[in-house]
Each structure stands twice: as C-alpha cells, then as structure tokens.
XYZ file of C-alpha atoms in Angstrom:
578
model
C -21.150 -50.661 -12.391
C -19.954 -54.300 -11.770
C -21.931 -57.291 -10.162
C -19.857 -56.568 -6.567
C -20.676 -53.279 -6.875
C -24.188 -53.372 -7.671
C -24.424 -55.353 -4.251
C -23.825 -52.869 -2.447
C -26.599 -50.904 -3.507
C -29.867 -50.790 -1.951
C -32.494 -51.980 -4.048
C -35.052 -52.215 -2.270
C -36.165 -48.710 -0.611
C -39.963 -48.779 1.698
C -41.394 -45.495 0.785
C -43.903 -43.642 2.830
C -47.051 -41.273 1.758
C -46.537 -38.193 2.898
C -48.906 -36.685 5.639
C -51.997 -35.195 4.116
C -51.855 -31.542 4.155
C -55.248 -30.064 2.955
C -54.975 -25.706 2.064
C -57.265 -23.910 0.200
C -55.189 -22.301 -2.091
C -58.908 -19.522 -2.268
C -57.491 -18.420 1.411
C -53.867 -17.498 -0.225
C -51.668 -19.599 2.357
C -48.155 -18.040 3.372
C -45.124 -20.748 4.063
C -41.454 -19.283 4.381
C -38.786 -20.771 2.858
C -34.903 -21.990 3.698
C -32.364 -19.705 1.925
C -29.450 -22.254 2.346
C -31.511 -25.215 1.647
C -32.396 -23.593 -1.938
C -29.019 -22.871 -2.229
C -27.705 -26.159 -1.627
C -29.177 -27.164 -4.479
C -26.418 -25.746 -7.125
C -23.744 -28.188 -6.200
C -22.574 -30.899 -8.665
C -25.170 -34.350 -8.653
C -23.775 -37.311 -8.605
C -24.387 -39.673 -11.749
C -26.560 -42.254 -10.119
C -26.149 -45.890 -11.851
C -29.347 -48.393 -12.448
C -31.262 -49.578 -9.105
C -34.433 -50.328 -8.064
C -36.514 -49.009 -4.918
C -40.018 -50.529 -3.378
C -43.117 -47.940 -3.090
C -46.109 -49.721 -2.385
C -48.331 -46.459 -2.360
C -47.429 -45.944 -6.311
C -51.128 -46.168 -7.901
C -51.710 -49.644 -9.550
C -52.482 -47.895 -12.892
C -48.984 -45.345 -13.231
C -47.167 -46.831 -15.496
C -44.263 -45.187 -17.670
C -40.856 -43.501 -17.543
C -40.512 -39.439 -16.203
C -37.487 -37.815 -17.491
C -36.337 -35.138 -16.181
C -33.232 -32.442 -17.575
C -31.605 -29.349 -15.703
C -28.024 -28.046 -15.138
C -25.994 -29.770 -12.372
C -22.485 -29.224 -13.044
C -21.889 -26.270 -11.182
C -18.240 -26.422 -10.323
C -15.474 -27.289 -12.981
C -12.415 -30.017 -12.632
C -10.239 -27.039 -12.003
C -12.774 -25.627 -8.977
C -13.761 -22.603 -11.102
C -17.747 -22.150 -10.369
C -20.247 -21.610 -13.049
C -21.782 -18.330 -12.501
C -25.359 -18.849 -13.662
C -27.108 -21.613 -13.413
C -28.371 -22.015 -16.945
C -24.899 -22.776 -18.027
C -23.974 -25.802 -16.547
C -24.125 -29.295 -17.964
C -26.935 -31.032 -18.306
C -28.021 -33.936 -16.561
C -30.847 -36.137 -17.125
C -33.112 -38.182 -14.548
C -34.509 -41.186 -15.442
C -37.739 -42.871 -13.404
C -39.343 -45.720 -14.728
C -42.512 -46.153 -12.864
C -44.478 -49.555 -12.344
C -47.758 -49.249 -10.267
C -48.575 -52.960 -10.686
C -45.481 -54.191 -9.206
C -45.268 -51.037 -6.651
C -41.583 -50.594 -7.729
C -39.282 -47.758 -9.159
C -36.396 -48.135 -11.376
C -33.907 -44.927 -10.785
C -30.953 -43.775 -13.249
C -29.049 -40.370 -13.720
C -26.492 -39.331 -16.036
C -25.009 -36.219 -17.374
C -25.389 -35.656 -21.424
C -22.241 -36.386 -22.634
C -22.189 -33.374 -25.190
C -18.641 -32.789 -27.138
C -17.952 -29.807 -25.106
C -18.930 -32.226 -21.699
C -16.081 -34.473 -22.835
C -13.631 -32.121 -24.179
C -13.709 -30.628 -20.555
C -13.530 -33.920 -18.928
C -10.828 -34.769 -20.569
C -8.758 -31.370 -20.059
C -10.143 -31.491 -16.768
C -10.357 -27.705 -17.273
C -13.116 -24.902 -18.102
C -12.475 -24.237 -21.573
C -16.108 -22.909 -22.530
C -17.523 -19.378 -21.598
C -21.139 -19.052 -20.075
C -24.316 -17.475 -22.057
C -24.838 -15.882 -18.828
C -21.681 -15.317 -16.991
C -18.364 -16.258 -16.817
C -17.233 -14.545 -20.053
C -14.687 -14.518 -22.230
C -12.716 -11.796 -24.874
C -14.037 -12.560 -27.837
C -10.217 -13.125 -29.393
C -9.842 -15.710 -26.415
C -13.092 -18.052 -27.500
C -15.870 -15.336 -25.950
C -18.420 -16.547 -28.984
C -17.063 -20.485 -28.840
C -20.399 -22.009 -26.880
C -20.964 -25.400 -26.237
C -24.287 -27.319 -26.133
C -25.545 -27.651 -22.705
C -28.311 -29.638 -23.671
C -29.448 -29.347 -19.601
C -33.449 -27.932 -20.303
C -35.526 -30.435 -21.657
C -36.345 -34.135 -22.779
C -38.532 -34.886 -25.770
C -40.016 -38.158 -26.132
C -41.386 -38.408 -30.265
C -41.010 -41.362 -32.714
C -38.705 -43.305 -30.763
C -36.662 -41.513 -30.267
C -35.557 -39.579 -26.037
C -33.470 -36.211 -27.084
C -32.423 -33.527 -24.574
C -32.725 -30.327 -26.004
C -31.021 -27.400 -25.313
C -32.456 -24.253 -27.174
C -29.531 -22.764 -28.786
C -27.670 -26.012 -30.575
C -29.230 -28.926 -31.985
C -30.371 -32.258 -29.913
C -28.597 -34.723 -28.457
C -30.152 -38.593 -28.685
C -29.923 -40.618 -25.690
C -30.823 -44.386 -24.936
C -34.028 -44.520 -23.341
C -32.999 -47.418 -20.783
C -29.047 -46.458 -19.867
C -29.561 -42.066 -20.639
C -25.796 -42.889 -22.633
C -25.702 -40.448 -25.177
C -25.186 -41.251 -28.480
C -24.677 -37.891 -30.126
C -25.952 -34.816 -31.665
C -28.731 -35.131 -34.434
C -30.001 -32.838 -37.240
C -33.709 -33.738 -36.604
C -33.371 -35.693 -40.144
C -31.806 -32.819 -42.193
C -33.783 -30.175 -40.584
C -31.923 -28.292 -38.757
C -28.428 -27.235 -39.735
C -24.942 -27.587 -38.630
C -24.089 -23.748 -38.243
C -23.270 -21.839 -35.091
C -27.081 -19.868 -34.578
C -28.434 -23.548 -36.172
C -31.079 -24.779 -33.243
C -33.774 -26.655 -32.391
C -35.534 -24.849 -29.618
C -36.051 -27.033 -25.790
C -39.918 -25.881 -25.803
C -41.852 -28.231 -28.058
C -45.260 -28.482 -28.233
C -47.172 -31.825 -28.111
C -50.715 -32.044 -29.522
C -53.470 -33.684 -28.324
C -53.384 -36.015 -31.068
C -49.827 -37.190 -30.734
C -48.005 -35.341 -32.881
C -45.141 -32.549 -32.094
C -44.406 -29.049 -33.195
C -41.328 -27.066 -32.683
C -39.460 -23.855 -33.414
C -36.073 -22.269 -33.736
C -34.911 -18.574 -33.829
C -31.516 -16.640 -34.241
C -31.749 -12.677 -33.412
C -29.312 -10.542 -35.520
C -28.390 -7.490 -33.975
C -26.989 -5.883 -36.550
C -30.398 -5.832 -38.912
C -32.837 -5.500 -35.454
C -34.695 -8.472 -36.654
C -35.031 -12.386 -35.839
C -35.578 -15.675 -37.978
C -37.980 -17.819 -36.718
C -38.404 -21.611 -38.276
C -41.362 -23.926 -37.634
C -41.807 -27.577 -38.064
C -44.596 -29.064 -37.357
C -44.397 -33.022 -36.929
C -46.538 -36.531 -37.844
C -47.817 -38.518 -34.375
C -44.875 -41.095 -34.153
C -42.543 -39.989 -36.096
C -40.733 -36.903 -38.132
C -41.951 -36.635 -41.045
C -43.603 -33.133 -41.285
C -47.016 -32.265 -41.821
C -46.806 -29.243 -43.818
C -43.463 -27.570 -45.227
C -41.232 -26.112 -42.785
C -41.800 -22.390 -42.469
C -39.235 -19.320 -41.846
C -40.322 -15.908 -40.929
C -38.683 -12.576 -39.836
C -39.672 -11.187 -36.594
C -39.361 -7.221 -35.976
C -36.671 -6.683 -33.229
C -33.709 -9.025 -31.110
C -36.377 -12.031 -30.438
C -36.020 -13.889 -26.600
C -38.318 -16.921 -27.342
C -38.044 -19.826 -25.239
C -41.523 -20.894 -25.535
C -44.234 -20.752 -28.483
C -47.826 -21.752 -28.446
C -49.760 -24.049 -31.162
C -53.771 -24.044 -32.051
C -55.992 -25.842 -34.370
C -54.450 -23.278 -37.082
C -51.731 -21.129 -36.006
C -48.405 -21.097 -34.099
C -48.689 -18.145 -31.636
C -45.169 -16.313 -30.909
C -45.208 -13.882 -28.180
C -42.389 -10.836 -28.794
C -41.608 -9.009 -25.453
C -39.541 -5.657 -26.786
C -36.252 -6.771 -25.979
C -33.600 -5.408 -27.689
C -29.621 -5.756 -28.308
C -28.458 -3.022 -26.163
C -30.105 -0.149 -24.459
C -32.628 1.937 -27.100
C -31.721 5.370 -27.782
C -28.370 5.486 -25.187
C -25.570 4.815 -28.167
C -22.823 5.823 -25.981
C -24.177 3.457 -23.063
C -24.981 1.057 -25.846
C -21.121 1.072 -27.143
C -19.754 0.578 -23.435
C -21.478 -2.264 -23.254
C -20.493 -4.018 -26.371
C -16.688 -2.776 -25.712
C -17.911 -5.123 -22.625
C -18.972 -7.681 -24.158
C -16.109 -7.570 -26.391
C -13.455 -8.131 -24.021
C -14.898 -10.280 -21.767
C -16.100 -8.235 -18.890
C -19.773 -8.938 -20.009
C -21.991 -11.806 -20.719
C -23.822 -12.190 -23.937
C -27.333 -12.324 -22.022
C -26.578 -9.293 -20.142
C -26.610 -7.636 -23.992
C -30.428 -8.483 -24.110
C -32.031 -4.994 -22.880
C -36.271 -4.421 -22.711
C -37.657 -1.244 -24.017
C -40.799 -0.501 -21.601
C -42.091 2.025 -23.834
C -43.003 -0.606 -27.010
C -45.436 -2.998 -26.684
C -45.170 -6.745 -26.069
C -46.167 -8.122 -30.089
C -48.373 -11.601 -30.413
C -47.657 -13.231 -33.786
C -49.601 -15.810 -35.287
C -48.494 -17.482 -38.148
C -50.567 -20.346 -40.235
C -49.453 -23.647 -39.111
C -49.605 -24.709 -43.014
C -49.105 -21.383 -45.447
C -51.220 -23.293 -48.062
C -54.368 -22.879 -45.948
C -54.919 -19.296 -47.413
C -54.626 -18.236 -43.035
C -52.383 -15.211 -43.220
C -49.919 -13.807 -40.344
C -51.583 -11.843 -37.729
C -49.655 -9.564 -35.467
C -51.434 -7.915 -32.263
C -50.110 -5.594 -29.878
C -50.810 -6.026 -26.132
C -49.388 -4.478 -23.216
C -45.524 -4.740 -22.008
C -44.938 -7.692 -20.067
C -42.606 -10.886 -20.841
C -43.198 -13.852 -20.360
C -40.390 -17.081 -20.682
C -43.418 -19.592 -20.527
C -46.855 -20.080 -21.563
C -49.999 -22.797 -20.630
C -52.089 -23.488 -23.210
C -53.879 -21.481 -26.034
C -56.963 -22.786 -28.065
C -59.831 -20.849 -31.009
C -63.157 -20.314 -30.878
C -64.219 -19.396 -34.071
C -62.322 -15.779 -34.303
C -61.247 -15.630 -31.306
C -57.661 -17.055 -29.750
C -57.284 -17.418 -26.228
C -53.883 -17.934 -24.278
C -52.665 -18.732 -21.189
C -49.165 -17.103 -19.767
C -46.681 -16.428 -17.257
C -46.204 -12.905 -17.343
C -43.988 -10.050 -15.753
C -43.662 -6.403 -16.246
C -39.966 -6.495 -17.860
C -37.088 -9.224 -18.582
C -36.451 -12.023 -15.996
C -33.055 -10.965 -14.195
C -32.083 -14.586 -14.456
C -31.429 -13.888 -17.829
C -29.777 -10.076 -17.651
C -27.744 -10.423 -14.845
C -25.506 -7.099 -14.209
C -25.420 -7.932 -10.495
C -20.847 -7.989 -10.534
C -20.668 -5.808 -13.152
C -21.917 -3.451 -10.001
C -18.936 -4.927 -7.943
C -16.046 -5.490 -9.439
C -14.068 -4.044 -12.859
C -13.308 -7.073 -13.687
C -16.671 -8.321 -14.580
C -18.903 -11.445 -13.992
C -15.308 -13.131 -14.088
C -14.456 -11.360 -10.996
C -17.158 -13.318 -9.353
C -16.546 -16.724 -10.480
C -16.710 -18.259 -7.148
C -20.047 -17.277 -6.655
C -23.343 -18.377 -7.895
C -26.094 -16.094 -9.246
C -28.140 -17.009 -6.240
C -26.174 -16.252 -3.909
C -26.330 -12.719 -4.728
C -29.965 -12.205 -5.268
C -32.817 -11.036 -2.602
C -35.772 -12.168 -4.022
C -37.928 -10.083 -2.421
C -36.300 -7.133 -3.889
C -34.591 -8.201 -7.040
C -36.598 -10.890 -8.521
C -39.689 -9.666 -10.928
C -43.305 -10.922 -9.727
C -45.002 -13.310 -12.029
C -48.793 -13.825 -12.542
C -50.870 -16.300 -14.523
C -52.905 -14.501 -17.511
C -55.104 -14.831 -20.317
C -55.237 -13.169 -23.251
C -58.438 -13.258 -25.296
C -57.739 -12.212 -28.571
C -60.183 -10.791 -31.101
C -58.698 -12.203 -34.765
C -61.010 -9.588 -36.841
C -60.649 -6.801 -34.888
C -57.050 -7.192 -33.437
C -57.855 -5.951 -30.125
C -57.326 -8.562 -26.651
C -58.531 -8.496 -23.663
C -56.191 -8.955 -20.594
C -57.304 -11.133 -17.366
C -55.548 -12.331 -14.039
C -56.214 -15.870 -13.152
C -53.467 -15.975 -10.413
C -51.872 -13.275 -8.935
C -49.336 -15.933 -6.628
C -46.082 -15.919 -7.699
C -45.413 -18.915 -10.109
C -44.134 -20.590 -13.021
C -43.708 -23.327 -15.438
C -47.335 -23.713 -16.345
C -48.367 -26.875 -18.231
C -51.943 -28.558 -18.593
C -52.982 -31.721 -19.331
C -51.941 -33.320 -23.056
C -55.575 -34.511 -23.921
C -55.950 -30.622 -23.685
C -53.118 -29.589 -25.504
C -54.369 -26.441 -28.111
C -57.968 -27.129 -27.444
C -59.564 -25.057 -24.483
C -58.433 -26.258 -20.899
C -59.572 -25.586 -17.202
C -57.288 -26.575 -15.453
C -53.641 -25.026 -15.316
C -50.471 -26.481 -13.130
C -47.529 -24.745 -12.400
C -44.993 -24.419 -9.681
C -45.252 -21.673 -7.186
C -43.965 -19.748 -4.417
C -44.212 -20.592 -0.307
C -45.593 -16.793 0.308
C -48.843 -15.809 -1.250
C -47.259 -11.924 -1.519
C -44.062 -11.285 -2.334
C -41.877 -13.142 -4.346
C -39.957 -16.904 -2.721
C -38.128 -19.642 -5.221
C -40.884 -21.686 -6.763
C -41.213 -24.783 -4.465
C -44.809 -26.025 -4.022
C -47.679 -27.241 -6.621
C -50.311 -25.546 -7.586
C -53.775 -26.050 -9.497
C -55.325 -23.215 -11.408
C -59.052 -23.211 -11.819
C -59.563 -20.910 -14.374
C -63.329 -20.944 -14.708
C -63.599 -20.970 -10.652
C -60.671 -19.272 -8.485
C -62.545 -20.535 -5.496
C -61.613 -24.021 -6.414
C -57.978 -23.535 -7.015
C -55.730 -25.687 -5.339
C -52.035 -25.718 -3.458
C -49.687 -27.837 -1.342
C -47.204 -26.110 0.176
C -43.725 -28.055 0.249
C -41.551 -27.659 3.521
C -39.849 -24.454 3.912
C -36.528 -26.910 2.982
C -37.876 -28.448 0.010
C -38.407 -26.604 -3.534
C -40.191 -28.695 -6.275
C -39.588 -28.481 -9.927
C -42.196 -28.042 -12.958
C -45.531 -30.567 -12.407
C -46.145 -33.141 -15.410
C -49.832 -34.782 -15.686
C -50.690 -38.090 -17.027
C -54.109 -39.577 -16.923
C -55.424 -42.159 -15.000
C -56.476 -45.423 -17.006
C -60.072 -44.904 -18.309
C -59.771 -41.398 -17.377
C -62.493 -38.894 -19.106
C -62.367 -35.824 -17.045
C -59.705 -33.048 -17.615
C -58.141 -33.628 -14.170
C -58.840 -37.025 -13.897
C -54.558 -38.552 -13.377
C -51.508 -38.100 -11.894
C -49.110 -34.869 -10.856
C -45.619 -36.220 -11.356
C -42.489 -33.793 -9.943
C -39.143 -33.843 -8.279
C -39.326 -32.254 -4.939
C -35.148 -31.419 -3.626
C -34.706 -32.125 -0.123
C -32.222 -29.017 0.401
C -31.095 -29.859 4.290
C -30.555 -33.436 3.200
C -29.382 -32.833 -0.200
C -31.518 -35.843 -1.322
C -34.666 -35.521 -3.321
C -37.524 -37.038 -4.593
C -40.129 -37.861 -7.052
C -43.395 -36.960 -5.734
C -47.151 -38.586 -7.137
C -50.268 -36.381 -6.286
C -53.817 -37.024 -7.210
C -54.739 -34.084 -9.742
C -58.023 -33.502 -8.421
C -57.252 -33.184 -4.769
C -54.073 -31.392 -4.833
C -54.265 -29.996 -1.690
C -53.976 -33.169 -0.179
C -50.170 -33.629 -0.866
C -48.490 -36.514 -2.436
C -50.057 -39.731 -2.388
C -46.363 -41.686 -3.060
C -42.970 -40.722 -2.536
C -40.310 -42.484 -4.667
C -36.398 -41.619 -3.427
C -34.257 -40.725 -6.240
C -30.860 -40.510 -4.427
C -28.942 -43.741 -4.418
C -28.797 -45.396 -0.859
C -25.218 -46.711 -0.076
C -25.186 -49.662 2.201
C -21.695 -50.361 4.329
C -18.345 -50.434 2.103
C -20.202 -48.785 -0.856
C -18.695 -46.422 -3.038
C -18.681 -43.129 -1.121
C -20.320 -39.818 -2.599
C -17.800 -37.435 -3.992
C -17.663 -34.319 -1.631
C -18.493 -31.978 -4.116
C -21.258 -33.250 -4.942
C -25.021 -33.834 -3.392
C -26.833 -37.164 -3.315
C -29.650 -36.489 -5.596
C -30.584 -34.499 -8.200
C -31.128 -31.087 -7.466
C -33.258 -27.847 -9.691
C -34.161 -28.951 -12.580
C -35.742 -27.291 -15.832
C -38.229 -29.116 -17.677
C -39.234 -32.945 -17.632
C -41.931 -35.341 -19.434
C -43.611 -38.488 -18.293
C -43.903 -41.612 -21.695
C -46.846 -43.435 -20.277
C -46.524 -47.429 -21.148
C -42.815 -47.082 -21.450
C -41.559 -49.435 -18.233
C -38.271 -51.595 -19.177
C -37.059 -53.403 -15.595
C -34.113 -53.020 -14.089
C -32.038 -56.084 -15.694
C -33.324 -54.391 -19.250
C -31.595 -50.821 -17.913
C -28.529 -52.379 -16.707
C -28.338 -54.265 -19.280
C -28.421 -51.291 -21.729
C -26.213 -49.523 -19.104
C -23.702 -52.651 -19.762
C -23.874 -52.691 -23.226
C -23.577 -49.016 -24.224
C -20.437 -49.061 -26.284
C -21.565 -51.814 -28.884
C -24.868 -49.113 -29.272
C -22.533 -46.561 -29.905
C -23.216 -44.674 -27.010
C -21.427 -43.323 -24.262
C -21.686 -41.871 -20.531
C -19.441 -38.779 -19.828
C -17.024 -40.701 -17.270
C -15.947 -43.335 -20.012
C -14.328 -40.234 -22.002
C-alpha cells in the first residue's frame, strides 16, 4: 500500500468498553443465536494492510502481538465454493497490542502457500478438499495442498502457521508475508503423509512439544512422531520418538506432563467395521470422486476410546502405558498434569466423531456427490440442534498402577476449544477457558466465553455474546506481577455477523462475567475515495481456528509497514504479488 493510499485509511479508531453484562454462568443462562449472522461468516476476508486504531480502555500493562489463523477463502477465482470449511486458505490476523500508548496496530494476510499461488495465478480451483469437493483419484483426488489456515506457533524466533497434515509455513512477524515452507530443521520430511501437526504444546517453562501422525489403512495402524523442544529454540531435548498406534488414528490434539505425552485414540476406523460390501462402496466412492477422504473416517461404538502415554524421553526407563476408557472423541483437550501415580486430564468430549469432519450430508442428495453441492457450504445444511454432537468438559483421573480411570463432568454446556493458562501448562490447573454455546441445553455455534471452575462449579463464569456475534477460541496472558492462576487477560476475536466486521475483545480473567473491558476493531475503516471492499468479500476477519498471544512482542506501525514495504528483499511474499 502506497503513501496516498495509506491516507486514506483511518488510523485512528475511538473504541468503546462494552456494557457490563454480569451472568452467573451456576444459573445456566440461555441466549439464542442468528443463523444468517453465523453464516455470514464463510465469505472470503479481505487482506487488511498495516494501520493503526486508538483504544484508550486497553489495560496499561497488555503488551504483545495475538495472532490469529482460520480458513477464509471460501469461494474460488472461478466462483466454485469450498464445501467445508476446513479447506479453505488460510489467513492469518495480526494484533499488536500496546497498553501504554492505548493503541492497536492491525494487519491480515492470507498464507501464501504454493498451492495459494498456483491457484491465484490460474485463477482456477485446481486442488480437491479433505472434506468435500472431491476429486477421481486419476484426475488429482490424492493431490492436497497445504492449507496452513489452523494455527500460529510462536518458538525461537521464529511465527509459523501450521496446518496439521503438511509441514509449516514461516511468516514475518511484522508484515505476515510468507516466506515459505520449512522442515522444522531436518525434522520433518518432504513426503506426501510428512507433517508437523497444528496442536503444539507449550510448557510452562518455555519450551514446545509437538507431534505428527499418518494412519495407513491398509495395515489398520498409525505412526505417531514426537519432538519435544529447548525454551527458545529447536534443538530437541531428548531424541525424537516414533511409535505405532493400533487402528486409523484422528489426532488433532495431544497432551504433555512432567513425564509423558498423553495420546487419546477414539476407535475410528477407515471404513465401516465388519460391513465389507458397504465398506467397498465407499472406497469405489472415494475412488472416483463422489466421496471425500474425511467422509472415509468411520467410529466403531462398540471399542473403547484408548489413552496412550508414552515417555517423553525413552531413556528414563518410563515405559508406554495404554488405558482403556469409555467411547467418546474428543478433537481437543485442556490440560493434563501427575500426582505421583496418578495422571489427570482435562477434555472436550462427545459420544462419536464430530460431523464436521464425516460429512455424508450430499451424498444423501445428489449421485453426484459432495461435488453436486459445490455451491453450498457445510453450514448451510446443518441443524444444529439435531445434527451436531453435544460436547462436555471432562476429566479423566487415571490410576498409572492399576490402569483403571475415573470419569467426571465439569461442564455439561456445550463448548469447545479449551485452553488454560501457560504458567499452568502440564502442572495441575483450576481454571479452564473455552468457547461455548448461547443455549445452556441443546447444542448453538460456539459464540460466548466461558470460565470453568473445576474445583467449584458454583464459581464458574460466562458472558454471553449477542445473538449476532460468535467468538473464537479465548487466549490468556498474565497481568504484570501476576501470581494467581487467573490473575491476566482473555484475548479473542468476536465476528460481528450482521455487520460483517469483527473484533478483538480484552476481558479481565477473574470477572468474566463482566464482559470485555476493551474492544479493539479489526476491520479496516475506509474514509471517502478509499479503496472499496471487494463484494465477495466481508470487512473483517471472520471464524477462525486457533490463535496465540507473544507477550513483549510490540513493533509500531512504521516498523510493520516498513516490513510490509520491504518484503521482497526478505524473501517473502503476500499472495496478491504472485
């Protein structure tokens, strides 16, 4: 963006606190939500270019950048529509917080992966979906391309967006250009299943553990690597570990202790169990491009869902541990921590596989497949009350000599994306913060924030968003000089889906229920003769996945734009210079 241009962008926003809305979230409160404003939200975002806005109400001591990933490119250049959400291109928020100075430096750009640019360039689809839109297999059906729209990892200098089945991509901190894929230093490999998975886990002392996996159908089991990583940089602990899991893994989270990385196995399989002749229509399916490869992943309620825990470093003389619990599956987890031989965990569970992962919903409607529904999204076609599985918060206590668990409900409100704070991180927590639903029965699109007192239910906490606006997963960071658990800062994006703006939203940790104490705008305000928005596309960004907050990490706005400026002599690029 040049100098002229850059005039004619507001600068200078004056934000105001919300109004306090106090609920005790003991007395379960019901909201109702806005189908079409959630909705709105799967239209293309518009790449938003280096400004600055004003909010005075920012506290003094909330200092840092949030970053923020999630698909956003929902339609193609030829029109075509992405069918699920998880398959779109990934686009990156950048916030850059500065309490002292009450001001907010905003930036958004998509990750300029090769498949981004080969796209942009053909101004074509030329990918299939995970999830829908498929292809024959002779006509590219097994030719993915990295996303990398879930998740942002901040670790030894280094801002990557992750996407769980490729490797990461490395983007500038100030601009978000990317500069490329990486191979974690020789780590992770350059073949097809090769990954680097967008959970991570970051201890409380700094350092960073991760995992891959790559299920084989054929052989009903599923590799699993672990690297566990030095504070500040990525140079590994202890040797890198790979292990064979029993059955067709779906792992998109892990857990990591004092001693062990914990692996949850829900029984999902590759196919239906015990149906071959269903189980061969479905690959003939998949095979010609009538059927998505997540719509493959199947869940056998008869088996039991499978804890593993494996050593964090095999010379400690720990050996693997594998417990069976009760069915459920879970896509996300809190926090787990031991107490001598006991391991507790904190999850996300439901009774069977998310549908947002095996969608069958126009394989019911048309012969022609999920193509034969192109045009819609996967949203549009789902009633949550009846299609979309419950979710509760649990803990699993698990006895290590015995192998036996015990199973308790700390929430029974429809949530997810749980996360707690980082001084906690593998060492027993209290508090738990996740994202949940406007009805305390039933089942509504997460959209409000929620605390979790897990040693006294009475004390839990919400705020309930307006039935328009559906906020994404909750980030804490402490408040300088903090000692207390809950003692900092909620950070998340709250999309504004009758507006189509949104915004990043500050709330006190220990009085949730009060709201947000600041309000920062993330969509860019256009002053008279500024470049228009495209019409596809909505002002802000809009559902996001997963997002982290780099406290002390506050470059201004000439340092962005400058980096912004500068991009191609760093090697880096944004997706419209292709």
């Amino acid at each position: 963006m040049d100098g002229s241009t850059r005039q004619k962008v507001s600068l200078l926003v004056l934000v105001t606190c919300a109004a306090a809305l106090r609920i005790d979230a003991s007395k379960a409160p019901t909201g109702s939500w806005d189908r079409a404003a959630f909705l709105s939200g799967f239209q293309n975002a518009a790449e938003i270019p280096a400004h600055q806005v004003r909010c005075a109400q920012l506290p003094s001591d909330l200092v840092g950048t949030y970053y923020r990933n999630g698909p956003a490119r929902f339609v193609g250049y030829d029109g075509k529509k992405v069918r699920h959400p998880l398959d779109a291109d990934g686009l990156v928020t950048g916030v850059t917080l500065d309490g002292r100075s009450g001001t907010a430096v905003i930036r958004q750009r998509y990750v300029a992966t090769a498949g981004a640019i080969a796209e942009y360039a053909a101004q074509r689809t030329l990918y299939p979906g995970h999830f829908g839109n498929p292809r024959a297999l002779w006509d590219g059906g097994m030719r993915f391309k990295n996303r990398a729209n879930t998740n942002c990892l901040w670790h030894g200098g280094k801002l990557l967006a992750l996407w769980e089945a490729s490797r990461p991509h490395v983007l500038d901190p100030l601009s978000l250009a990317t500069h490329g894929e990486w191979d974690v230093d020789g780590l992770v490999g350059s073949c097809p299943m090769d990954n680097f998975a967008a959970h991570p886990r970051l201890g409380s002392d700094g350092g960073v553990a991760n995992f891959a996996y790559a299920g084989n159908p054929a052989a009903g089991t599923t590799t699993v690597r672990f690297w566990d990583f030095q504070p500040g940089s990525y140079d590994l602990r202890s040797p890198a570990q790979k292990h064979e899991v029993p059955g067709f893994g779906l792992f998109h989270d892990f857990l990591v202790t004092e001693n062990y990385f914990v692996l949850v196995a829900s029984p999902a399989t590759w196919g239906p169990v015990g149906r071959p002749t269903r189980a061969l229509q479905m690959t003939l399916e998949f095979v010609t491009g009538k059927r998505p490869f997540g719509s493959m992943i199947c869940f056998d309620e008869s088996q039991p869902t499978t804890v593993h825990l494996y050593p964090r470093d095999e010379r400690s003389g720990l050996r693997p541990i594998a417990i069976e619990l009760d069915t459920f599956f879970s896509f996300h987890h809190a926090n787990a921590w031991e107490e001598g031989d006991t391991l507790v965990f904190d999850t996300v569970s439901t009774p069977k596989i998310n549908r947002w992962i095996r969608d069958d919903s126009s394989l019911k409607r048309t012969k022609r497949g999920h193509n034969g529904d192109a045009d819609r999204n996967f949203f549009e076609d789902v009633d949550f009350e009846r299609d979309a599985p419950r979710t509760d918060l649990v803990r699993y206590t698990l006895d290590l000599k015995s192998r036996s668990y015990a199973r308790r409900a700390l929430s029974t409100r429809h949530l997810e994306y749980p996360s707690v704070a980082p001084s906690v991180s593998g060492l027993r927590h209290r508090f738990v913060y996740t994202t949940a639903g406007s009805n305390a029965e039933g089942v509504t699109p997460v959209a409000s924030v929620l605390k979790t007192d897990t040693e006294d239910a009475s004390k839990s906490q919400i705020w309930l968003a307006r039935p328009f606006e559906y906020c994404g997963e909750v980030s804490f960071t402490p408040r300088a000089g903090s000692t207390a658990e809950d003692d900092g800062y909620l950070l998340t994006i709250c999309y504004d889906g009758r507006a189509g703006t949104s915004a990043l939203l500050v709330l006190d940790a220990r009085r949730v229920a009060d709201g947000p104490i600041a309000r920062v705008p993330l969509s860019l305000a256009e002053e008279e003769g500024g470049e228009p928005l495209p019409s596809d596309a909505i002002a802000g960004p809009g559902h996001g996945v997963h997002a982290t907050f780099v406290p002390g990490l506050a470059p201004t706005l000439h340092e962005v734009q400058e980096a912004e400026e500068h991009r191609g002599r760093l090697g880096s690029r944004f997706l419209s210079d292709a």
